[in-house]
mmCIF file of C-alpha atoms in Angstrom:
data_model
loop_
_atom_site.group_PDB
_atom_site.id
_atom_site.type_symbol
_atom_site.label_atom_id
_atom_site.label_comp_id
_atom_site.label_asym_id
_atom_site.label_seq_id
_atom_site.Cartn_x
_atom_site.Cartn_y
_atom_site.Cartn_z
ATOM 1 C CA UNK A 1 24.362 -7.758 -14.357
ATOM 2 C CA UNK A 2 27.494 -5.857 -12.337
ATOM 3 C CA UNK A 3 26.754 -4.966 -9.155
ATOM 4 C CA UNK A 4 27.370 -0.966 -10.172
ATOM 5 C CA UNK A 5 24.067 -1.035 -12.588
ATOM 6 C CA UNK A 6 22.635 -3.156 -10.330
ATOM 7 C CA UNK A 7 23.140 -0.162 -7.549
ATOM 8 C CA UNK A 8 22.322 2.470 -10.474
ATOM 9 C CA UNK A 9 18.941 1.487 -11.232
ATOM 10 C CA UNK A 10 17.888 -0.376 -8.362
ATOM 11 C CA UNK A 11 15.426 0.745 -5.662
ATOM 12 C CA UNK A 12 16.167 -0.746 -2.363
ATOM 13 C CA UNK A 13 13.577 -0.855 0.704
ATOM 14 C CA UNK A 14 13.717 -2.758 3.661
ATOM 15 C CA UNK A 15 10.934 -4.839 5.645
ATOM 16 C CA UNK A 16 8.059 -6.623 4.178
ATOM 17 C CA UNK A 17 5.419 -3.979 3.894
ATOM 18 C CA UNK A 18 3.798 -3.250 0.572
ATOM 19 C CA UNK A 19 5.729 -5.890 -1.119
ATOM 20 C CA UNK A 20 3.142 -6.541 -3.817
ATOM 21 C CA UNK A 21 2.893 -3.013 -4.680
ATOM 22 C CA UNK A 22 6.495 -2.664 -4.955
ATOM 23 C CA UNK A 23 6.680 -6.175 -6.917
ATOM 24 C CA UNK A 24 3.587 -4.793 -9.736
ATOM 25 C CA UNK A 25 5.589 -1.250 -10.219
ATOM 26 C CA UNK A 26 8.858 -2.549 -10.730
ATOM 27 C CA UNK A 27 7.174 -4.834 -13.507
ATOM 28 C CA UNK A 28 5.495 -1.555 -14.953
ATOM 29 C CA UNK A 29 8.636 0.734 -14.381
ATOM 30 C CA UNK A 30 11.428 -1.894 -15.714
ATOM 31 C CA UNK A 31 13.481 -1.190 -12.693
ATOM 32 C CA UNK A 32 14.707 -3.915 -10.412
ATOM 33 C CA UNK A 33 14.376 -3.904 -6.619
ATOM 34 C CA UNK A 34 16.667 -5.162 -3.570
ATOM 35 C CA UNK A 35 14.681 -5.789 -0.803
ATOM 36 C CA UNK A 36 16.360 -6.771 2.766
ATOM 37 C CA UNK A 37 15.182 -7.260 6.190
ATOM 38 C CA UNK A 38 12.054 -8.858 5.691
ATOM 39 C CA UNK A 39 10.629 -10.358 8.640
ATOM 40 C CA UNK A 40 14.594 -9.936 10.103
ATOM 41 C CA UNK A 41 13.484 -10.332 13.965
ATOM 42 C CA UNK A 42 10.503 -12.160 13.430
ATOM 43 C CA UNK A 43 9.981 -15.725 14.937
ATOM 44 C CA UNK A 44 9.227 -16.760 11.255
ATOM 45 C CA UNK A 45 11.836 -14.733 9.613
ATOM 46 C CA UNK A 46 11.861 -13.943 5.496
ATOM 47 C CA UNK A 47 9.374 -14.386 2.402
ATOM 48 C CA UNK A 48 6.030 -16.410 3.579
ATOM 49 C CA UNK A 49 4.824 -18.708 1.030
ATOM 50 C CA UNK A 50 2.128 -16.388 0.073
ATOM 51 C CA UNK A 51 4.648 -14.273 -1.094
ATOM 52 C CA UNK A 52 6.982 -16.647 -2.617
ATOM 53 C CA UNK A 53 3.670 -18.105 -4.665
ATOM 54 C CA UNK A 54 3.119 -14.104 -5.887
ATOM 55 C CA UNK A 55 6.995 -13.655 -7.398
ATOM 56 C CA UNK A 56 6.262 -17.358 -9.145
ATOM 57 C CA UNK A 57 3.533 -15.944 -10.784
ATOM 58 C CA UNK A 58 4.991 -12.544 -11.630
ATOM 59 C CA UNK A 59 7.443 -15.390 -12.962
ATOM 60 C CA UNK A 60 4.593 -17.046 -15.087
ATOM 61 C CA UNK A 61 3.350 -13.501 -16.908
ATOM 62 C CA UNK A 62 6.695 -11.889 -17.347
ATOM 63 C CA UNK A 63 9.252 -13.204 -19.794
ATOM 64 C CA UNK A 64 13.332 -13.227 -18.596
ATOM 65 C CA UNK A 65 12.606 -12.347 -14.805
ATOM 66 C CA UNK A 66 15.680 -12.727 -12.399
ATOM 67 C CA UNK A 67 14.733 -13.115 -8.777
ATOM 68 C CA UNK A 68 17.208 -13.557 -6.332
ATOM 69 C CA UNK A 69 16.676 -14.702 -2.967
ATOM 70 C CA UNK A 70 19.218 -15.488 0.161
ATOM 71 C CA UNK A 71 18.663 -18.945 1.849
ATOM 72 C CA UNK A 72 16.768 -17.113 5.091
ATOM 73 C CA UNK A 73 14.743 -15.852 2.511
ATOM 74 C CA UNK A 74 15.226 -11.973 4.309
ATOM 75 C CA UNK A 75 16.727 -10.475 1.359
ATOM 76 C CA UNK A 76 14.999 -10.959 -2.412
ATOM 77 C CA UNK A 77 16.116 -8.935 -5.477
ATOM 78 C CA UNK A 78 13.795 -8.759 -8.057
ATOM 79 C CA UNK A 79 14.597 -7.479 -11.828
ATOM 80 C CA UNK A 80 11.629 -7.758 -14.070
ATOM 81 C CA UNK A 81 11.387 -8.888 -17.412
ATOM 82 C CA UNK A 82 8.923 -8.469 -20.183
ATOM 83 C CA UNK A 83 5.346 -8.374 -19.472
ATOM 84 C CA UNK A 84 4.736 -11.156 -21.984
ATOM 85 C CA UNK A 85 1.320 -12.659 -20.372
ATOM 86 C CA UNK A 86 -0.640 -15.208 -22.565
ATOM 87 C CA UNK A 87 -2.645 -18.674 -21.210
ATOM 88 C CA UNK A 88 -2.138 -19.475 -17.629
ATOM 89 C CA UNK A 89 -2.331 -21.627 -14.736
ATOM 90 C CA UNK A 90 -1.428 -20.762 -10.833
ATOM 91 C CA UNK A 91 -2.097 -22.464 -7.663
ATOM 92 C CA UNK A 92 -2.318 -19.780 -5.359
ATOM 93 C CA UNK A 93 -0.865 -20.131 -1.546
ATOM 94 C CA UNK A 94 -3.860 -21.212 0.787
ATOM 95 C CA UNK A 95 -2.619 -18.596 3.162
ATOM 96 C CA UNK A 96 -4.000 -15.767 1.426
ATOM 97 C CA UNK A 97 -7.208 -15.162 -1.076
ATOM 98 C CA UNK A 98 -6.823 -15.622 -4.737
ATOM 99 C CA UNK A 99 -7.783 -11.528 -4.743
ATOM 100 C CA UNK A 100 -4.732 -11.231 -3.269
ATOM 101 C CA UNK A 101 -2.971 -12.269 -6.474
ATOM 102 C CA UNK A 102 -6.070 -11.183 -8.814
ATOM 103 C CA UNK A 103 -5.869 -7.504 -7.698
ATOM 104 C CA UNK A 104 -1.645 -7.202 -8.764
ATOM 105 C CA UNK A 105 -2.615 -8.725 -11.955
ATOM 106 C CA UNK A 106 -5.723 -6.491 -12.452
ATOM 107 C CA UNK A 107 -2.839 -3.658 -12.748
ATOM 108 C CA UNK A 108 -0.657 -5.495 -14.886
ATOM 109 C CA UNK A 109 -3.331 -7.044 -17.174
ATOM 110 C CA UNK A 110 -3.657 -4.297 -20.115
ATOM 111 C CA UNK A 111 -0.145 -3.781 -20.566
ATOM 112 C CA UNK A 112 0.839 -7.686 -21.731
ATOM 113 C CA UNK A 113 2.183 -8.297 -24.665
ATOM 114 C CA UNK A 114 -0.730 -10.683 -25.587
ATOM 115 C CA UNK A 115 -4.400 -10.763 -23.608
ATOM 116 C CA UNK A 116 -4.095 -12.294 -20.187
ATOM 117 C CA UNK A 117 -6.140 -15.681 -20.137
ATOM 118 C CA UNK A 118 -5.381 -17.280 -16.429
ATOM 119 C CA UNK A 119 -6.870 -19.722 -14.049
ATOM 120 C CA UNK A 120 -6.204 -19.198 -10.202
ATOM 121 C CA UNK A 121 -6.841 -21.725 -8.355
ATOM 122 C CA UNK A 122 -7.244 -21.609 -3.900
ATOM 123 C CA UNK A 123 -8.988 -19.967 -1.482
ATOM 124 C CA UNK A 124 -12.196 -18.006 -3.274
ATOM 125 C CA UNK A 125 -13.087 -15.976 -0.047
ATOM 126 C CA UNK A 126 -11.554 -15.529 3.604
ATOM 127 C CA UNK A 127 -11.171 -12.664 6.167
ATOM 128 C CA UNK A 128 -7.945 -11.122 5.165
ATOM 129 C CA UNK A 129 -8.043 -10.252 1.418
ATOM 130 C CA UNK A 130 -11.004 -8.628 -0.892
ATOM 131 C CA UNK A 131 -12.903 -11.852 -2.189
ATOM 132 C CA UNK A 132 -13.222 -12.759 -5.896
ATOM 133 C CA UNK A 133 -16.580 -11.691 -6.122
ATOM 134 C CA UNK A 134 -15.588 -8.129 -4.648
ATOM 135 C CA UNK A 135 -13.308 -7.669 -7.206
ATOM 136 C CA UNK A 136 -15.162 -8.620 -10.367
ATOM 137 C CA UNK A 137 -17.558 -5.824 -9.134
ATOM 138 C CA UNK A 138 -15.720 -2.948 -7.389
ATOM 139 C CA UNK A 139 -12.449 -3.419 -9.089
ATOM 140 C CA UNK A 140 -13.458 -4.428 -12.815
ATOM 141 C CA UNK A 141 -15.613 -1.123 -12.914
ATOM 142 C CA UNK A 142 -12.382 0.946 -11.673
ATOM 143 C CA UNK A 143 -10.793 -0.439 -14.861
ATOM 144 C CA UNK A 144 -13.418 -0.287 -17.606
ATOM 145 C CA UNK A 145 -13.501 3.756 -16.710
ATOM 146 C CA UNK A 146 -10.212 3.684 -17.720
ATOM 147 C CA UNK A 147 -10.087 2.517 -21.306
ATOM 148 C CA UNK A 148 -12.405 2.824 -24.281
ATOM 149 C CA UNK A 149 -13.244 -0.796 -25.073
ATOM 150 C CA UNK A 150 -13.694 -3.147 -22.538
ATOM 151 C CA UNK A 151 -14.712 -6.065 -24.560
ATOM 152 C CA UNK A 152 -12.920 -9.272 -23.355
ATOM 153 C CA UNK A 153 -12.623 -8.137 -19.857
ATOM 154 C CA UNK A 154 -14.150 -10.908 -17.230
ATOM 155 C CA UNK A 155 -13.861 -12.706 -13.404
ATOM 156 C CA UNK A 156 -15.505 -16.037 -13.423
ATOM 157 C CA UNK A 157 -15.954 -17.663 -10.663
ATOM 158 C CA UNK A 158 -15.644 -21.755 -11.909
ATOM 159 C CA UNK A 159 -15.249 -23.159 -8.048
ATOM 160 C CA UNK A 160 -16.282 -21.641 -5.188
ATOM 161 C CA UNK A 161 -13.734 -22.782 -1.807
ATOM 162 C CA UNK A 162 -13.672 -20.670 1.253
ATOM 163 C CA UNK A 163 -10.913 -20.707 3.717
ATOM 164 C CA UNK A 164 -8.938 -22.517 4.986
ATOM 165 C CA UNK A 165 -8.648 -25.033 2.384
ATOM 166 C CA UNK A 166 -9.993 -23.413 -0.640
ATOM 167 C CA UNK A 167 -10.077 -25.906 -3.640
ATOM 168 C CA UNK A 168 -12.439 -22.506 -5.152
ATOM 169 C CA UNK A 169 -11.183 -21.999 -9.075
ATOM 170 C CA UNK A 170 -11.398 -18.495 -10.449
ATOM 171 C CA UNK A 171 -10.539 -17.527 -14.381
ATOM 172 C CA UNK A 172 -9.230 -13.970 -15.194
ATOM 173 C CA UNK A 173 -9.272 -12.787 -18.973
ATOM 174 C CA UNK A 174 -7.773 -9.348 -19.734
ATOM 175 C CA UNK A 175 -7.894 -7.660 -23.372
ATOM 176 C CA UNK A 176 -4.398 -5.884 -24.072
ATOM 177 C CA UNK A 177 -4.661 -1.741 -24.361
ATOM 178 C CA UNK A 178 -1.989 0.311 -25.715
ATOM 179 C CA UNK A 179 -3.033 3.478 -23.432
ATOM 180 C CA UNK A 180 -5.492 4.374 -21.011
ATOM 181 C CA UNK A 181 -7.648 7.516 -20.919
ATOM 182 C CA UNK A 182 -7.156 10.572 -19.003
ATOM 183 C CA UNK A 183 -10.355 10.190 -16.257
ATOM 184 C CA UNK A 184 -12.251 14.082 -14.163
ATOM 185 C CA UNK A 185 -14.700 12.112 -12.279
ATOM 186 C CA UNK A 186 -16.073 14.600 -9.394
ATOM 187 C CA UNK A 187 -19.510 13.288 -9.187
ATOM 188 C CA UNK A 188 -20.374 9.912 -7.973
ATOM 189 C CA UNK A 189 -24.290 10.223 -8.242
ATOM 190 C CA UNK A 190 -27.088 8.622 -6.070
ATOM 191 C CA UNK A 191 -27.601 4.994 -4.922
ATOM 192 C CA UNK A 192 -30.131 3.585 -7.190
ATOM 193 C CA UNK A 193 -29.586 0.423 -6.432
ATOM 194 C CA UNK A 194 -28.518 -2.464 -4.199
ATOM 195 C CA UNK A 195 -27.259 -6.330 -5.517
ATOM 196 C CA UNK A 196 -25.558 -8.960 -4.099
ATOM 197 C CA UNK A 197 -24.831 -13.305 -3.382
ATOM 198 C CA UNK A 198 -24.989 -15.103 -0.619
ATOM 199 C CA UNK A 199 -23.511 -18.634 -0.733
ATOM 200 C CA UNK A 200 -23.052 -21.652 1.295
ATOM 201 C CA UNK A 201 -20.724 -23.887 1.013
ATOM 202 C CA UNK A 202 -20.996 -27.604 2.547
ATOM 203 C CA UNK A 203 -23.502 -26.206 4.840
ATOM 204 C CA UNK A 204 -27.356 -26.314 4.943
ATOM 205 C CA UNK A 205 -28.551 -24.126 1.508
ATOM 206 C CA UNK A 206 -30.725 -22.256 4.920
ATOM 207 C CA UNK A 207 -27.850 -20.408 5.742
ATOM 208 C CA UNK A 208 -27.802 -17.787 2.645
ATOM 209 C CA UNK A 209 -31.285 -16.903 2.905
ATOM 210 C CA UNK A 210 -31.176 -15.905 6.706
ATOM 211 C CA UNK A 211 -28.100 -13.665 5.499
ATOM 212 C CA UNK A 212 -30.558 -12.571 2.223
ATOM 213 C CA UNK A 213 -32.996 -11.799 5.118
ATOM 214 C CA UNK A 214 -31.497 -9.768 7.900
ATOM 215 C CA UNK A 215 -29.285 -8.170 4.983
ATOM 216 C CA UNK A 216 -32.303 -6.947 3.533
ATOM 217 C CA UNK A 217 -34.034 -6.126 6.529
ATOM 218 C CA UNK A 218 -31.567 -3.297 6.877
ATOM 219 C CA UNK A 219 -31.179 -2.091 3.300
ATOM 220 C CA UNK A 220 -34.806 -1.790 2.618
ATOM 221 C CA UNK A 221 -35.029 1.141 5.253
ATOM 222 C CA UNK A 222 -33.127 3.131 3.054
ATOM 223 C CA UNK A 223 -33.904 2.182 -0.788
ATOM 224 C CA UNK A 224 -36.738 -0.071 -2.719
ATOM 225 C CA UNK A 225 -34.965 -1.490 -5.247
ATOM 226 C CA UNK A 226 -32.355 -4.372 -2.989
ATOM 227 C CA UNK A 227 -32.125 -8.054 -4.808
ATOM 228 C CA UNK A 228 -29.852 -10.561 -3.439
ATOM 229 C CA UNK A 229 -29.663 -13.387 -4.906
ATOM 230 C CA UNK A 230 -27.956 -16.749 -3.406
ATOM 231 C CA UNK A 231 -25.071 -19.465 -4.837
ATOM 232 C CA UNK A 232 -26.067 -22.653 -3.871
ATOM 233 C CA UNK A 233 -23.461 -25.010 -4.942
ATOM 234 C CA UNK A 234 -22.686 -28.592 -5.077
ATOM 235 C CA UNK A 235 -19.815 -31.653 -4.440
ATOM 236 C CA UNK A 236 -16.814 -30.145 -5.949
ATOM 237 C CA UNK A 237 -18.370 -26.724 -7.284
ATOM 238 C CA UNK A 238 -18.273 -25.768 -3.134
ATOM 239 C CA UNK A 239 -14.638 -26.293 -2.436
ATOM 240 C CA UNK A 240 -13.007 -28.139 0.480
ATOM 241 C CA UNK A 241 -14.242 -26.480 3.216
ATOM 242 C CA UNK A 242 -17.317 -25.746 4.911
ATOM 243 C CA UNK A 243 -18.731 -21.842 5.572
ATOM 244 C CA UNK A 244 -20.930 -19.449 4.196
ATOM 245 C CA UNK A 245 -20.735 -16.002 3.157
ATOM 246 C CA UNK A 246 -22.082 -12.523 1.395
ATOM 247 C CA UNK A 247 -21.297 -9.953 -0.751
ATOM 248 C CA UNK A 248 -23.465 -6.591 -1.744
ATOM 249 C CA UNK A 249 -22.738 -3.672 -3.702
ATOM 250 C CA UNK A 250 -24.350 -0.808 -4.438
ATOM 251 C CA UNK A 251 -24.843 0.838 -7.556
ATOM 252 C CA UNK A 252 -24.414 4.741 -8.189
ATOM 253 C CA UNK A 253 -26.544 6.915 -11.093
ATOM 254 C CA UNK A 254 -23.211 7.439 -12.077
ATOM 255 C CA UNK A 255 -21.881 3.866 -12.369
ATOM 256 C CA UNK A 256 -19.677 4.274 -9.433
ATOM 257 C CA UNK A 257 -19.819 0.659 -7.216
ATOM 258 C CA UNK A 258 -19.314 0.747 -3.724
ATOM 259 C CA UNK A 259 -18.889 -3.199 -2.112
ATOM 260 C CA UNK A 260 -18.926 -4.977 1.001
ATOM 261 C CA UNK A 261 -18.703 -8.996 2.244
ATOM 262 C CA UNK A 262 -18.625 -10.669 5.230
ATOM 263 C CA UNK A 263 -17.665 -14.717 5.699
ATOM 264 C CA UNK A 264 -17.576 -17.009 8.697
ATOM 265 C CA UNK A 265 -15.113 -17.709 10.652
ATOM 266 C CA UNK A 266 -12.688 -20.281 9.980
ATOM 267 C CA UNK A 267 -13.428 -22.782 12.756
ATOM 268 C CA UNK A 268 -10.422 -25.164 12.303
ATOM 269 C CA UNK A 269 -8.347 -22.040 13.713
ATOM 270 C CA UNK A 270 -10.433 -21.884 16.801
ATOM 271 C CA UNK A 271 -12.548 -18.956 16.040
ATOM 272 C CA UNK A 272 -16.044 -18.697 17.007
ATOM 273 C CA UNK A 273 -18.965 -20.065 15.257
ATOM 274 C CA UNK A 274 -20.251 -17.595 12.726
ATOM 275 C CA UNK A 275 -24.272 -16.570 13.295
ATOM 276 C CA UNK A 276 -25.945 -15.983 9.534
ATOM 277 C CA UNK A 277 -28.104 -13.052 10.587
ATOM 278 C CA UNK A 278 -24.907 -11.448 12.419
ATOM 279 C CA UNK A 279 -22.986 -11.670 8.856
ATOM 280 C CA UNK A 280 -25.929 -10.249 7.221
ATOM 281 C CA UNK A 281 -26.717 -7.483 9.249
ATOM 282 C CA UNK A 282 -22.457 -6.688 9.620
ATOM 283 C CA UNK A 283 -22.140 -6.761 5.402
ATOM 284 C CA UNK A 284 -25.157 -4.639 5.054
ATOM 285 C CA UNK A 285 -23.914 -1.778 7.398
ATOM 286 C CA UNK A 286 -20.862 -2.261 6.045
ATOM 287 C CA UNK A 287 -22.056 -1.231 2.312
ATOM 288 C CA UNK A 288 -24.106 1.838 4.118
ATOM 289 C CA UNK A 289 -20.439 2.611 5.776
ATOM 290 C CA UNK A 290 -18.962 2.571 1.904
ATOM 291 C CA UNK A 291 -21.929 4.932 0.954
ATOM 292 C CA UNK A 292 -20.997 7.069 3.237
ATOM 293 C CA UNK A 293 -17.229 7.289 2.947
ATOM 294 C CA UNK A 294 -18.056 8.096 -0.560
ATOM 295 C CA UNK A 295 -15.819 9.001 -4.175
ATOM 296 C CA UNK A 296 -15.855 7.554 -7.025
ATOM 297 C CA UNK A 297 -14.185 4.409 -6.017
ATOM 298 C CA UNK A 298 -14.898 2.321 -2.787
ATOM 299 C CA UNK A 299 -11.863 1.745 -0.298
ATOM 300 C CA UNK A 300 -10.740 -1.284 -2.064
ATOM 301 C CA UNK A 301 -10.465 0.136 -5.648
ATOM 302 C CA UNK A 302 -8.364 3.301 -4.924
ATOM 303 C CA UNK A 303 -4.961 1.990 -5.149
ATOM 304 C CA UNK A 304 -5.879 0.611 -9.017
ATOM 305 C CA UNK A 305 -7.564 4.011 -9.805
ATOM 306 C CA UNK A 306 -4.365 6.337 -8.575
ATOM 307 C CA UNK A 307 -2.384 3.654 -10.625
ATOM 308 C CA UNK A 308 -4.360 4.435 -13.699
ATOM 309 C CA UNK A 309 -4.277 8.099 -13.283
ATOM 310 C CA UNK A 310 -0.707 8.045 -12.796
ATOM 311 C CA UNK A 311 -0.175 5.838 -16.104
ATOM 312 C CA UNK A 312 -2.654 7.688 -18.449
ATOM 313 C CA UNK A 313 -2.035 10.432 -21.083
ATOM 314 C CA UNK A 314 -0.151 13.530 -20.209
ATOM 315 C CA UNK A 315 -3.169 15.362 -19.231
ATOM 316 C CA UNK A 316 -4.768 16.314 -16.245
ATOM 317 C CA UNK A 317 -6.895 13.619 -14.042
ATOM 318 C CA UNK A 318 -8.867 14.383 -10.959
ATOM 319 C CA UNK A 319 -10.905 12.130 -8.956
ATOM 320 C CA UNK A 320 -12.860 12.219 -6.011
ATOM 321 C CA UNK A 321 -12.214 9.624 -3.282
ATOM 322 C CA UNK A 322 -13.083 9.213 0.119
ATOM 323 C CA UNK A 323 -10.551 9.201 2.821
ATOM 324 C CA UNK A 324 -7.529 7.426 1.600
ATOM 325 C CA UNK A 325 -6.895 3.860 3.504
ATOM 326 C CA UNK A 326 -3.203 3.353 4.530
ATOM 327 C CA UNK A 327 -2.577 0.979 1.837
ATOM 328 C CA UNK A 328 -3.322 3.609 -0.486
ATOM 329 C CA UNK A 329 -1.256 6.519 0.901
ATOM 330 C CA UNK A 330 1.694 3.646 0.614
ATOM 331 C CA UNK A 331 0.830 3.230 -2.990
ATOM 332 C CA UNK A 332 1.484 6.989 -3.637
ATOM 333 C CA UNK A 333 4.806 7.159 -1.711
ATOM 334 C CA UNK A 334 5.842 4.166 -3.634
ATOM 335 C CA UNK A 335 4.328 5.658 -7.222
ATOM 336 C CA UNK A 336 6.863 8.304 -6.715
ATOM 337 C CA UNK A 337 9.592 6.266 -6.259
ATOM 338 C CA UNK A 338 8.924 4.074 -9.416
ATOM 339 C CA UNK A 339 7.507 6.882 -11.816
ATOM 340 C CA UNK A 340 8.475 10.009 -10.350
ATOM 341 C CA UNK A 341 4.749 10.947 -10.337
ATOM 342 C CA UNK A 342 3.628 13.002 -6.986
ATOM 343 C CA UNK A 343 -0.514 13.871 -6.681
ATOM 344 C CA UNK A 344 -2.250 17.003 -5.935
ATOM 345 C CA UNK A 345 -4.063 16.213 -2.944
ATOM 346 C CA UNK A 346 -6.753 18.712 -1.152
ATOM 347 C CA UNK A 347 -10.026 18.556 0.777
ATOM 348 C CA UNK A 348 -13.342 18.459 -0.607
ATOM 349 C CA UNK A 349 -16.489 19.483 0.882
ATOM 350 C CA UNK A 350 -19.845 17.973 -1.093
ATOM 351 C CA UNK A 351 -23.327 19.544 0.293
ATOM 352 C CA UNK A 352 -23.286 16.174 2.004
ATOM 353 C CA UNK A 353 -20.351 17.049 3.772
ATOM 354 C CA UNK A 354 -22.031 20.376 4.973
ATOM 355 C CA UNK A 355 -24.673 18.937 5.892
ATOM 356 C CA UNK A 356 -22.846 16.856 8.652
ATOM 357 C CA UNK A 357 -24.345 13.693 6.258
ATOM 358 C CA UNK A 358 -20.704 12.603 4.566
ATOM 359 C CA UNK A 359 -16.583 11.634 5.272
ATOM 360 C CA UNK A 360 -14.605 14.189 4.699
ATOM 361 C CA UNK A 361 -13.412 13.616 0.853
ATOM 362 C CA UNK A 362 -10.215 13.856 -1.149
ATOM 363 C CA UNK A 363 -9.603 15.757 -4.165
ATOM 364 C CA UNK A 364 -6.353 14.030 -6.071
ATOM 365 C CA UNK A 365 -5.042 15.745 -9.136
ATOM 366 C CA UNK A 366 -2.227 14.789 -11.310
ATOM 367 C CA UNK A 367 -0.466 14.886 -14.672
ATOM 368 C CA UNK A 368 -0.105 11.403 -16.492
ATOM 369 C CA UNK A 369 3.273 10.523 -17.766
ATOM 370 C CA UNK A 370 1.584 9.073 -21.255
ATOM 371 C CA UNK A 371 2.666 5.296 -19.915
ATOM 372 C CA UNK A 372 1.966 3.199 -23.392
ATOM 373 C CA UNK A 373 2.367 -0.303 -23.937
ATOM 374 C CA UNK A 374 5.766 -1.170 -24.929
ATOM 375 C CA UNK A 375 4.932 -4.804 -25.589
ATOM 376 C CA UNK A 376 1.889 -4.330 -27.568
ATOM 377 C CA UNK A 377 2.224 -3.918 -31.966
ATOM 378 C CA UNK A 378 1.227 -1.202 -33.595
ATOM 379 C CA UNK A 379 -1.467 -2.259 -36.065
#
């Protein structure tokens, strides 16, 4: 490729923030990106090998993918190929959570050219990234509301392995759609109900039910119907590491999902020892701080649902959310640089809200620009 195309069609940023985002769009859009200056004046300058592991497995789905990157690994240029998809295997970076790599492909999985079948292999759960379990809840609701069928559609968790040296084993199947559906979801219903795991890993089996405990201690001021069940696993279904964890979600009268999780800290980095009923107590008024912020998709599912709304019919989708996180104010500035696609945003008082009971909520409206699957055959 000359360099003049290359300048045409390219979108250039500097610095390393909101790589993957930029990374998953320019596979969607087709259009390459230059990216300099990452990590420039840092005392580990360029790409971490987080990073580098997420471009191999852009590598792995996509078919013809050029990636270019200079030997201080500051500058990386990045022209995507076809989103081919197909039977996979990845070992993800032990510096970040497999759900860091599970959430791009969770935007990229319905438009492969044939159904997305991959095993990710690392860390299951840590502090930095949503964990696999938050995920095939929160996030794998956000994308059954956007297509018709989702038959086909799963997270299984084979391995569990917590941070820092995972060994946890995770398989991701996604059915291939030609189109999504235009989505007016203003009404995200009641709490009905409250579910959940608590695991431990290499650790006395005691340790999830003191979380199951104190968690429900809490939840059971507010609703009757709380059921948290706990993962005991064994030898090398419980990864390399030892630690304990849990995750809880509540469940709307209008199917929205609102998560939270808490996990111990990683000891081998010199944090301090992790108390059960302090994780407990912390993940349950952590879900009660989701109900509160409110929408129709929790704080970790709105970049995938203003994604979805962009890419959908040409027709007019408006959701409710509460307020947006930084990430996902980054993912609309960078949406309009990809797709040309800017959103209606404007406040939005519930009675709640009056009442002095809720966040103050967001109101985003926008046109779809009819994004279809190019790879898919018409039948």
């Amino acid at each position: 490729m000359s360099k003049g195309m290359r300048k045409g069609n390219t979108l250039s940023y500097k610095g390393s923030n909101f790589l993957k985002q930029r990374l998953v769009l320019s596979v969607l859009s087709g259009k390459p990106v230059n990216i300099t200056d990452i990590r420039a004046i840092n005392d580990e300058p360029g790409l971490h090998e987080f990073e580098v592991s997420l471009v191999r497995l852009f590598d792995k789905i996509t078919n013809g993918t050029v990636v270019e990157l200079n030997e201080t690994g500051t500058a990386l240029y990045f022209q995507p190929g076809l989103l081919w998809g197909g039977t996979i295997e990845h070992d993800c970076s032990l510096e970040r959570g497999i759900g860091y790599y599970l959430e791009a492909l969770c935007m990229l999985g319905f438009f492969c050219k044939q159904p997305l079948n991959i095993t990710l292999r690392g860390i299951t759960n840590n502090n930095i990234d949503p964990s696999v379990d938050l995920l095939s809840t929160s996030l794998m609701q956000t994308m059954k509301r956007f297509v018709l069928d989702d038959e086909g559609l799963s997270i299984k968790i084979s391995k569990r392995g917590i941070q820092p040296l995972g060994g946890g084993e995770v398989i991701f199947k996604c059915p291939i759609r030609t189109k999504l559906r235009p989505l007016q979801l203003l009404d995200w219903g009641m709490v009905k109900r409250v579910r959940g795991t608590s695991y431990a890993l290499r650790v006395s089996p005691a340790m999830a039910n003191r979380m199951v405990e104190k968690a429900k201690g809490v939840l059971l001021n507010f609703l009757p119907d709380v059921f948290i069940s706990t993962d005991q696993r064994k030898g090398k279904q419980s990864g390399n590491s030892p630690g304990f964890g849990i995750h809880l979600y509540a469940e709307t009268t209008k199917g929205v999902i609102y998560s939270s999780e808490q996990i111990s800290n990683d000891l081998s980095s010199g944090g301090e020892p992790s108390i059960p009923e302090d994780l407990g107590t912390a993940a349950a008024q952590r879900l009660l701080y989701e109900i509160y912020l409110g929408g129709v998709a929790d704080s970790s599912s709105q970049a995938l649902a203003i994604l979805n709304m962009a890419l959908g019919p040409k027709d007019v989708s408006k959701i409710i959310l509460g307020p947006l996180s930084d990430y996902s104010i980054g993912f609309l500035r960078n949406l309009r640089d990809f797709f040309g696609v800017t959103f209606k945003l404007e406040p939005f008082e519930s009675e709640e809200d009056r009442e002095g009971t809720g966040s103050q909520k967001v109101l985003l409206t926008c046109v779809g620009i009819g994004y279809s699957n190019i790879n898919k055959r018409a039948i």
